PDB file of C-alpha atoms in Angstrom:
ATOM      1  CA  MET A  79       0.000   0.000   0.000  1.00 68.00           C
ATOM      2  CA  GLN A  80       1.153   3.511  -0.789  1.00 86.00           C
ATOM      3  CA  LYS A  81       2.325   5.592   2.156  1.00 94.00           C
ATOM      4  CA  ILE A  82      -0.255   8.107   3.385  1.00 97.00           C
ATOM      5  CA  LYS A  83       1.079  11.675   3.473  1.00 97.00           C
ATOM      6  CA  LEU A  84       0.974  13.073   6.994  1.00 98.00           C
ATOM      7  CA  MET A  85       0.973  16.633   8.295  1.00 98.00           C
ATOM      8  CA  SER A  86       1.552  16.447  12.035  1.00 97.00           C
ATOM      9  CA  HIS A  87       0.910  19.212  14.521  1.00 94.00           C
ATOM     10  CA  LEU A  88       3.304  20.242  17.276  1.00 95.00           C
ATOM     11  CA  VAL A  89       3.123  23.059  19.841  1.00 95.00           C
ATOM     12  CA  ALA A  90       6.482  24.886  19.889  1.00 97.00           C
ATOM     13  CA  GLY A  91       8.242  24.502  23.248  1.00 96.00           C
ATOM     14  CA  TYR A  92       5.809  21.944  24.719  1.00 96.00           C
ATOM     15  CA  PRO A  93       6.366  20.584  27.300  1.00 96.00           C
ATOM     16  CA  THR A  94       9.975  21.815  27.082  1.00 96.00           C
ATOM     17  CA  THR A  95      12.057  22.858  24.093  1.00 96.00           C
ATOM     18  CA  GLU A  96      14.141  19.686  24.374  1.00 97.00           C
ATOM     19  CA  LEU A  97      11.120  17.352  24.518  1.00 97.00           C
ATOM     20  CA  ALA A  98       9.419  19.253  21.692  1.00 97.00           C
ATOM     21  CA  LEU A  99      12.559  18.668  19.598  1.00 98.00           C
ATOM     22  CA  THR A 100      12.492  14.981  20.567  1.00 98.00           C
ATOM     23  CA  ALA A 101       8.874  14.818  19.368  1.00 98.00           C
ATOM     24  CA  ALA A 102       9.713  16.610  16.096  1.00 98.00           C
ATOM     25  CA  ARG A 103      12.549  14.171  15.391  1.00 98.00           C
ATOM     26  CA  SER A 104      10.239  11.217  16.095  1.00 98.00           C
ATOM     27  CA  LEU A 105       7.539  12.602  13.813  1.00 98.00           C
ATOM     28  CA  VAL A 106      10.018  12.908  10.942  1.00 98.00           C
ATOM     29  CA  LYS A 107      11.413   9.443  11.687  1.00 98.00           C
ATOM     30  CA  GLY A 108       7.863   8.056  11.761  1.00 98.00           C
ATOM     31  CA  GLY A 109       7.136   9.409   8.286  1.00 98.00           C
ATOM     32  CA  ALA A 110       5.608  12.882   8.750  1.00 98.00           C
ATOM     33  CA  ASP A 111       6.000  14.792   5.489  1.00 97.00           C
ATOM     34  CA  ILE A 112       4.982  18.159   6.925  1.00 98.00           C
ATOM     35  CA  LEU A 113       5.404  19.596  10.415  1.00 98.00           C
ATOM     36  CA  GLU A 114       2.708  22.087  11.329  1.00 97.00           C
ATOM     37  CA  ILE A 115       4.241  23.976  14.238  1.00 97.00           C
ATOM     38  CA  GLN A 116       1.951  26.065  16.392  1.00 95.00           C
ATOM     39  CA  LEU A 117       3.141  29.193  18.123  1.00 94.00           C
ATOM     40  CA  PRO A 118       1.415  29.100  21.536  1.00 89.00           C
ATOM     41  CA  PHE A 119      -1.517  31.477  21.790  1.00 83.00           C
ATOM     42  CA  SER A 120      -3.517  32.510  24.831  1.00 78.00           C
ATOM     43  CA  ASP A 121      -7.029  32.353  23.399  1.00 69.00           C
ATOM     44  CA  PRO A 122      -7.237  29.852  20.552  1.00 57.00           C
ATOM     45  CA  SER A 123     -10.652  29.591  18.899  1.00 58.00           C
ATOM     46  CA  ALA A 124     -10.528  26.132  17.326  1.00 57.00           C
ATOM     47  CA  ASP A 125      -8.099  24.152  19.464  1.00 61.00           C
ATOM     48  CA  GLY A 126      -9.430  21.459  21.762  1.00 71.00           C
ATOM     49  CA  PRO A 127      -8.407  20.892  25.406  1.00 79.00           C
ATOM     50  CA  ALA A 128      -5.165  19.008  24.657  1.00 82.00           C
ATOM     51  CA  ILE A 129      -3.699  21.796  22.507  1.00 84.00           C
ATOM     52  CA  GLN A 130      -5.125  24.618  24.629  1.00 85.00           C
ATOM     53  CA  THR A 131      -3.554  23.171  27.766  1.00 87.00           C
ATOM     54  CA  ALA A 132      -0.218  22.727  25.977  1.00 88.00           C
ATOM     55  CA  CYS A 133      -0.282  26.368  24.824  1.00 88.00           C
ATOM     56  CA  THR A 134      -1.115  27.604  28.331  1.00 88.00           C
ATOM     57  CA  LYS A 135       1.731  25.608  29.894  1.00 91.00           C
ATOM     58  CA  VAL A 136       4.274  26.999  27.420  1.00 92.00           C
ATOM     59  CA  LEU A 137       3.046  30.592  27.784  1.00 91.00           C
ATOM     60  CA  GLU A 138       3.232  30.345  31.586  1.00 91.00           C
ATOM     61  CA  LYS A 139       6.999  29.997  31.183  1.00 92.00           C
ATOM     62  CA  GLY A 140       7.187  33.337  29.370  1.00 92.00           C
ATOM     63  CA  TYR A 141       7.641  31.746  25.930  1.00 94.00           C
ATOM     64  CA  ARG A 142       7.720  34.364  23.191  1.00 93.00           C
ATOM     65  CA  THR A 143       7.260  34.436  19.413  1.00 93.00           C
ATOM     66  CA  SER A 144      11.036  34.749  18.992  1.00 95.00           C
ATOM     67  CA  ASP A 145      11.470  31.495  20.997  1.00 96.00           C
ATOM     68  CA  GLY A 146       9.014  29.754  18.689  1.00 96.00           C
ATOM     69  CA  LEU A 147      10.817  30.968  15.580  1.00 97.00           C
ATOM     70  CA  SER A 148      14.175  29.830  17.024  1.00 98.00           C
ATOM     71  CA  PHE A 149      12.621  26.410  17.659  1.00 98.00           C
ATOM     72  CA  ILE A 150      11.421  26.247  14.035  1.00 98.00           C
ATOM     73  CA  ALA A 151      14.851  27.357  12.776  1.00 98.00           C
ATOM     74  CA  GLN A 152      16.506  24.525  14.709  1.00 98.00           C
ATOM     75  CA  ILE A 153      14.147  21.912  13.238  1.00 98.00           C
ATOM     76  CA  HIS A 154      14.627  23.331   9.744  1.00 98.00           C
ATOM     77  CA  LYS A 155      18.393  23.122  10.170  1.00 98.00           C
ATOM     78  CA  GLU A 156      18.159  19.454  11.227  1.00 98.00           C
ATOM     79  CA  PHE A 157      15.571  18.492   8.601  1.00 98.00           C
ATOM     80  CA  PRO A 158      15.922  20.863   5.633  1.00 97.00           C
ATOM     81  CA  GLU A 159      13.899  18.480   3.430  1.00 96.00           C
ATOM     82  CA  THR A 160      10.859  18.469   5.739  1.00 97.00           C
ATOM     83  CA  THR A 161       8.223  21.099   4.963  1.00 98.00           C
ATOM     84  CA  ILE A 162       7.378  23.326   7.925  1.00 98.00           C
ATOM     85  CA  TYR A 163       4.148  25.274   8.209  1.00 98.00           C
ATOM     86  CA  LEU A 164       3.566  27.779  10.984  1.00 98.00           C
ATOM     87  CA  MET A 165       0.146  27.791  12.628  1.00 96.00           C
ATOM     88  CA  SER A 166      -1.027  30.596  14.887  1.00 93.00           C
ATOM     89  CA  TYR A 167      -3.663  33.288  15.238  1.00 91.00           C
ATOM     90  CA  GLY A 168      -4.095  36.697  13.645  1.00 91.00           C
ATOM     91  CA  SER A 169      -3.192  38.985  16.529  1.00 89.00           C
ATOM     92  CA  LEU A 170       0.175  37.285  17.005  1.00 91.00           C
ATOM     93  CA  ILE A 171       1.252  38.073  13.460  1.00 92.00           C
ATOM     94  CA  PHE A 172      -0.633  41.374  13.183  1.00 91.00           C
ATOM     95  CA  THR A 173       0.994  42.959  16.252  1.00 88.00           C
ATOM     96  CA  PRO A 174       4.591  42.994  14.904  1.00 89.00           C
ATOM     97  CA  GLY A 175       3.264  43.740  11.390  1.00 93.00           C
ATOM     98  CA  VAL A 176       2.261  41.039   8.919  1.00 95.00           C
ATOM     99  CA  ASP A 177       5.115  41.775   6.512  1.00 96.00           C
ATOM    100  CA  ASN A 178       7.718  41.816   9.243  1.00 96.00           C
ATOM    101  CA  PHE A 179       6.376  38.593  10.773  1.00 97.00           C
ATOM    102  CA  CYS A 180       6.350  36.762   7.429  1.00 97.00           C
ATOM    103  CA  LYS A 181       9.922  37.831   6.731  1.00 98.00           C
ATOM    104  CA  ARG A 182      11.054  36.426  10.109  1.00 98.00           C
ATOM    105  CA  ALA A 183       9.075  33.204   9.608  1.00 98.00           C
ATOM    106  CA  ALA A 184      10.563  32.646   6.137  1.00 98.00           C
ATOM    107  CA  GLU A 185      14.076  33.229   7.495  1.00 98.00           C
ATOM    108  CA  ALA A 186      13.426  30.530  10.122  1.00 98.00           C
ATOM    109  CA  GLY A 187      12.538  28.025   7.373  1.00 98.00           C
ATOM    110  CA  VAL A 188       8.745  28.271   7.268  1.00 98.00           C
ATOM    111  CA  LYS A 189       7.164  27.419   3.903  1.00 98.00           C
ATOM    112  CA  GLY A 190       3.530  28.242   4.651  1.00 98.00           C
ATOM    113  CA  MET A 191       1.237  29.970   7.132  1.00 98.00           C
ATOM    114  CA  ILE A 192      -1.995  28.599   8.620  1.00 96.00           C
ATOM    115  CA  ILE A 193      -3.866  31.346  10.475  1.00 95.00           C
ATOM    116  CA  PRO A 194      -7.433  30.050  11.063  1.00 91.00           C
ATOM    117  CA  ASP A 195      -8.976  33.289  12.290  1.00 90.00           C
ATOM    118  CA  LEU A 196      -7.915  35.380   9.277  1.00 92.00           C
ATOM    119  CA  PRO A 197     -10.611  35.040   6.558  1.00 93.00           C
ATOM    120  CA  PHE A 198      -9.185  34.194   3.137  1.00 94.00           C
ATOM    121  CA  ASP A 199     -10.621  37.350   1.554  1.00 93.00           C
ATOM    122  CA  PHE A 200      -9.823  39.754   4.430  1.00 91.00           C
ATOM    123  CA  ASP A 201      -6.445  38.466   5.483  1.00 92.00           C
ATOM    124  CA  GLU A 202      -4.703  41.713   6.497  1.00 91.00           C
ATOM    125  CA  GLY A 203      -2.284  41.275   3.564  1.00 95.00           C
ATOM    126  CA  LEU A 204      -1.106  37.818   4.669  1.00 96.00           C
ATOM    127  CA  THR A 205      -1.326  36.152   1.236  1.00 97.00           C
ATOM    128  CA  GLU A 206       0.729  38.927  -0.361  1.00 97.00           C
ATOM    129  CA  ALA A 207       3.284  38.996   2.461  1.00 97.00           C
ATOM    130  CA  CYS A 208       3.688  35.216   2.134  1.00 98.00           C
ATOM    131  CA  LYS A 209       4.254  35.466  -1.630  1.00 98.00           C
ATOM    132  CA  LYS A 210       6.786  38.226  -1.153  1.00 98.00           C
ATOM    133  CA  ASN A 211       8.763  36.014   1.240  1.00 98.00           C
ATOM    134  CA  GLY A 212       8.576  32.768  -0.741  1.00 98.00           C
ATOM    135  CA  MET A 213       5.846  31.189   1.383  1.00 98.00           C
ATOM    136  CA  ILE A 214       2.185  30.296   0.854  1.00 98.00           C
ATOM    137  CA  ASN A 215      -0.884  31.227   2.847  1.00 98.00           C
ATOM    138  CA  ILE A 216      -3.082  28.186   3.533  1.00 98.00           C
ATOM    139  CA  PRO A 217      -6.635  29.264   4.364  1.00 97.00           C
ATOM    140  CA  VAL A 218      -8.955  27.099   6.453  1.00 95.00           C
ATOM    141  CA  ALA A 219     -12.270  25.793   5.084  1.00 95.00           C
ATOM    142  CA  ALA A 220     -14.950  24.532   7.468  1.00 91.00           C
ATOM    143  CA  PRO A 221     -18.215  22.647   6.813  1.00 90.00           C
ATOM    144  CA  SER A 222     -20.098  25.522   8.465  1.00 90.00           C
ATOM    145  CA  MET A 223     -19.202  27.894   5.599  1.00 93.00           C
ATOM    146  CA  SER A 224     -22.001  28.841   3.221  1.00 95.00           C
ATOM    147  CA  ALA A 225     -21.929  27.081  -0.158  1.00 95.00           C
ATOM    148  CA  GLU A 226     -21.311  30.406  -1.882  1.00 97.00           C
ATOM    149  CA  ARG A 227     -18.361  31.311   0.352  1.00 96.00           C
ATOM    150  CA  LEU A 228     -16.835  27.845   0.085  1.00 97.00           C
ATOM    151  CA  LYS A 229     -17.049  28.048  -3.715  1.00 97.00           C
ATOM    152  CA  LYS A 230     -15.378  31.464  -3.638  1.00 97.00           C
ATOM    153  CA  MET A 231     -12.496  30.081  -1.542  1.00 98.00           C
ATOM    154  CA  ALA A 232     -12.157  26.962  -3.705  1.00 98.00           C
ATOM    155  CA  HIS A 233     -11.784  29.123  -6.827  1.00 98.00           C
ATOM    156  CA  ALA A 234      -9.533  31.805  -5.317  1.00 97.00           C
ATOM    157  CA  GLY A 235      -6.327  30.202  -6.602  1.00 97.00           C
ATOM    158  CA  PHE A 236      -4.758  29.022  -3.337  1.00 98.00           C
ATOM    159  CA  PRO A 237      -2.235  26.199  -3.945  1.00 98.00           C
ATOM    160  CA  TYR A 238      -3.447  24.457  -0.760  1.00 98.00           C
ATOM    161  CA  ILE A 239      -6.495  24.686   1.490  1.00 98.00           C
ATOM    162  CA  TYR A 240      -6.726  23.226   4.980  1.00 97.00           C
ATOM    163  CA  ALA A 241     -10.111  21.534   5.355  1.00 95.00           C
ATOM    164  CA  ALA A 242     -11.368  21.224   8.921  1.00 90.00           C
ATOM    165  CA  LEU A 243     -13.466  18.087   8.629  1.00 85.00           C
ATOM    166  CA  ARG A 244     -16.175  19.276  10.975  1.00 67.00           C
ATOM    167  CA  THR A 245     -17.175  22.273  13.033  1.00 55.00           C
ATOM    168  CA  GLY A 246     -16.258  22.702  16.694  1.00 51.00           C
ATOM    169  CA  ILE A 247     -12.889  22.103  18.280  1.00 46.00           C
ATOM    170  CA  THR A 248     -10.067  19.718  17.485  1.00 46.00           C
ATOM    171  CA  GLY A 249      -9.313  16.611  19.451  1.00 43.00           C
ATOM    172  CA  THR A 250     -12.680  14.885  19.550  1.00 49.00           C
ATOM    173  CA  ASP A 251     -13.277  11.967  17.239  1.00 56.00           C
ATOM    174  CA  THR A 252     -14.228  12.546  13.611  1.00 61.00           C
ATOM    175  CA  LYS A 253     -16.252  10.118  11.536  1.00 72.00           C
ATOM    176  CA  ILE A 254     -15.274   9.990   7.866  1.00 78.00           C
ATOM    177  CA  ASP A 255     -18.570   9.602   6.000  1.00 83.00           C
ATOM    178  CA  GLU A 256     -20.155  10.653   2.695  1.00 86.00           C
ATOM    179  CA  ASN A 257     -20.772  14.176   4.037  1.00 87.00           C
ATOM    180  CA  THR A 258     -17.047  14.509   4.806  1.00 88.00           C
ATOM    181  CA  LEU A 259     -16.036  13.317   1.341  1.00 89.00           C
ATOM    182  CA  SER A 260     -18.605  15.563  -0.357  1.00 93.00           C
ATOM    183  CA  PHE A 261     -17.241  18.570   1.569  1.00 94.00           C
ATOM    184  CA  LEU A 262     -13.689  17.691   0.493  1.00 95.00           C
ATOM    185  CA  ARG A 263     -14.765  17.492  -3.157  1.00 95.00           C
ATOM    186  CA  LYS A 264     -16.218  20.998  -2.909  1.00 97.00           C
ATOM    187  CA  VAL A 265     -13.032  22.347  -1.298  1.00 97.00           C
ATOM    188  CA  SER A 266     -10.869  20.933  -4.090  1.00 97.00           C
ATOM    189  CA  GLU A 267     -13.140  21.743  -7.058  1.00 97.00           C
ATOM    190  CA  GLY A 268     -11.141  24.848  -8.012  1.00 97.00           C
ATOM    191  CA  GLY A 269      -7.880  22.919  -8.258  1.00 97.00           C
ATOM    192  CA  SER A 270      -6.418  23.585  -4.797  1.00 98.00           C
ATOM    193  CA  LYS A 271      -4.784  20.624  -3.081  1.00 98.00           C
ATOM    194  CA  VAL A 272      -6.442  19.822   0.240  1.00 98.00           C
ATOM    195  CA  TYR A 273      -5.071  18.987   3.669  1.00 98.00           C
ATOM    196  CA  GLY A 274      -7.768  17.300   5.755  1.00 95.00           C
ATOM    197  CA  GLY A 275      -7.830  17.064   9.517  1.00 90.00           C
ATOM    198  CA  PHE A 276      -9.635  17.672  12.835  1.00 83.00           C
ATOM    199  CA  GLY A 277      -9.968  14.707  15.149  1.00 83.00           C
ATOM    200  CA  ILE A 278      -7.846  12.242  13.135  1.00 90.00           C
ATOM    201  CA  SER A 279      -6.236   9.857  15.598  1.00 91.00           C
ATOM    202  CA  ASN A 280      -5.938   6.373  14.106  1.00 93.00           C
ATOM    203  CA  GLY A 281      -4.907   4.462  11.017  1.00 94.00           C
ATOM    204  CA  GLU A 282      -8.467   3.541  10.024  1.00 91.00           C
ATOM    205  CA  GLN A 283      -9.505   7.201   9.771  1.00 90.00           C
ATOM    206  CA  ALA A 284      -6.301   7.992   7.881  1.00 93.00           C
ATOM    207  CA  LYS A 285      -6.997   5.239   5.323  1.00 93.00           C
ATOM    208  CA  ALA A 286     -10.623   6.360   4.884  1.00 90.00           C
ATOM    209  CA  LEU A 287      -9.466   9.898   4.185  1.00 93.00           C
ATOM    210  CA  ALA A 288      -6.226   9.362   2.265  1.00 94.00           C
ATOM    211  CA  SER A 289      -7.551   9.155  -1.305  1.00 93.00           C
ATOM    212  CA  SER A 290      -9.534  12.402  -0.924  1.00 94.00           C
ATOM    213  CA  VAL A 291      -6.727  14.654   0.343  1.00 96.00           C
ATOM    214  CA  GLU A 292      -3.145  15.663  -0.408  1.00 97.00           C
ATOM    215  CA  ALA A 293      -2.222  14.845   3.212  1.00 98.00           C
ATOM    216  CA  ILE A 294      -4.062  13.932   6.391  1.00 96.00           C
ATOM    217  CA  VAL A 295      -3.588  16.231   9.378  1.00 96.00           C
ATOM    218  CA  ALA A 296      -3.221  14.936  12.938  1.00 95.00           C
ATOM    219  CA  GLY A 297      -2.635  17.166  15.940  1.00 89.00           C
ATOM    220  CA  SER A 298      -4.320  16.529  19.268  1.00 90.00           C
ATOM    221  CA  VAL A 299      -3.434  12.832  19.152  1.00 94.00           C
ATOM    222  CA  PHE A 300       0.280  13.721  19.209  1.00 96.00           C
ATOM    223  CA  VAL A 301      -0.127  16.418  21.851  1.00 94.00           C
ATOM    224  CA  ARG A 302      -1.881  13.866  24.085  1.00 94.00           C
ATOM    225  CA  ILE A 303       0.923  11.321  23.571  1.00 96.00           C
ATOM    226  CA  ILE A 304       3.528  13.982  24.403  1.00 97.00           C
ATOM    227  CA  THR A 305       1.597  14.990  27.544  1.00 95.00           C
ATOM    228  CA  GLU A 306       1.236  11.378  28.724  1.00 96.00           C
ATOM    229  CA  ASN A 307       4.944  10.651  28.270  1.00 97.00           C
ATOM    230  CA  GLN A 308       6.536  13.965  29.247  1.00 96.00           C
ATOM    231  CA  ASN A 309       8.405  12.371  32.168  1.00 97.00           C
ATOM    232  CA  ASP A 310      10.025   9.726  29.956  1.00 97.00           C
ATOM    233  CA  GLY A 311      11.793  11.084  26.885  1.00 96.00           C
ATOM    234  CA  GLN A 312      12.545   7.646  25.477  1.00 98.00           C
ATOM    235  CA  LYS A 313       8.927   6.492  25.717  1.00 98.00           C
ATOM    236  CA  LEU A 314       7.747   9.813  24.284  1.00 98.00           C
ATOM    237  CA  ALA A 315      10.028   9.365  21.264  1.00 98.00           C
ATOM    238  CA  GLU A 316       8.921   5.763  20.670  1.00 98.00           C
ATOM    239  CA  SER A 317       5.188   6.474  21.126  1.00 98.00           C
ATOM    240  CA  VAL A 318       5.188   9.495  18.804  1.00 98.00           C
ATOM    241  CA  GLU A 319       7.083   7.594  16.099  1.00 98.00           C
ATOM    242  CA  LYS A 320       4.768   4.581  16.414  1.00 98.00           C
ATOM    243  CA  LYS A 321       1.625   6.715  16.049  1.00 98.00           C
ATOM    244  CA  ALA A 322       3.104   8.564  13.042  1.00 98.00           C
ATOM    245  CA  ARG A 323       3.828   5.216  11.352  1.00 98.00           C
ATOM    246  CA  GLU A 324       0.265   4.043  12.054  1.00 97.00           C
ATOM    247  CA  LEU A 325      -1.214   7.191  10.494  1.00 97.00           C
ATOM    248  CA  CYS A 326       1.093   6.857   7.469  1.00 97.00           C
ATOM    249  CA  GLY A 327      -0.330   3.362   6.948  1.00 94.00           C
ATOM    250  CA  GLU A 328       2.962   1.618   7.683  1.00 87.00           C
TER     251      GLU A 328
END
C-alpha cells in the first residue's frame, strides 16, 4: 500500500524545548512529510483541550514568538527536506506587522502559514506577504461555511487549502462519512490541493481519508501522547514515532 502523506501538529516549546525537539525528530522518523508547528496562543478559537492546555503551559513559562521561531529554525536546520508550516492566530502576526512577521518566519525556514482566524478574503495582507517572502498562505475551510463562500475560496487560486473536517474544536473523534467526502470534493473543485484534519487519531480514519486529500492532518493525538509521556523522553520518542507510522499506513 502507498504511504499516506501526513501533516503532524506540534506546539512549539511543549512541554519543554528539548522534549518538543524529541517529538519533532520522532515525527520525521515516523514518516511525517509536513510539520505544522503552532506558536502558543492565549485564546485559541478552534483548538481542543489538549492543545489549549499545551499552549497555556508553554506561555506560563514566558515563551515568546522569537522562541518559537528559534525552535522552528533549529528543526529546519536538522531536517531541511521536511516542509514546515507555521500555525497561529491573527493577533500574534498582526501585532509585529504582517510583513515583518512573514519575513522572520521565512528566514526561520517556514514554507507556509496557517492562520485560522484570518478570513481568506480579508487576510490583512497575509497572502501577499507570504508570496513576497517565498511562502504560501493556507486558508482554512470549514463545513459551516455557506456554499457560496466555500465556492469562492475553492476558486480563489490558493495552492493548498486546509479543510477542517467538521465544526467545533479539534481533538474529539471525527467520523469519515459521505458528508465529509462531499465537503472535500467541494473544497478541491477549483484545483487547490487539500489537507484534511480535525480529530484524526488512528490508522483507520487515515486510510478512509487518504484518497480524498493531499495529506491527512493529525494534531491533538500527538499532543496527548507527548503529555502522557513527558516524564520519559525515550517512551515519548517511541510512542510518537509509532503513532506517526500508524497514520502513514505503515
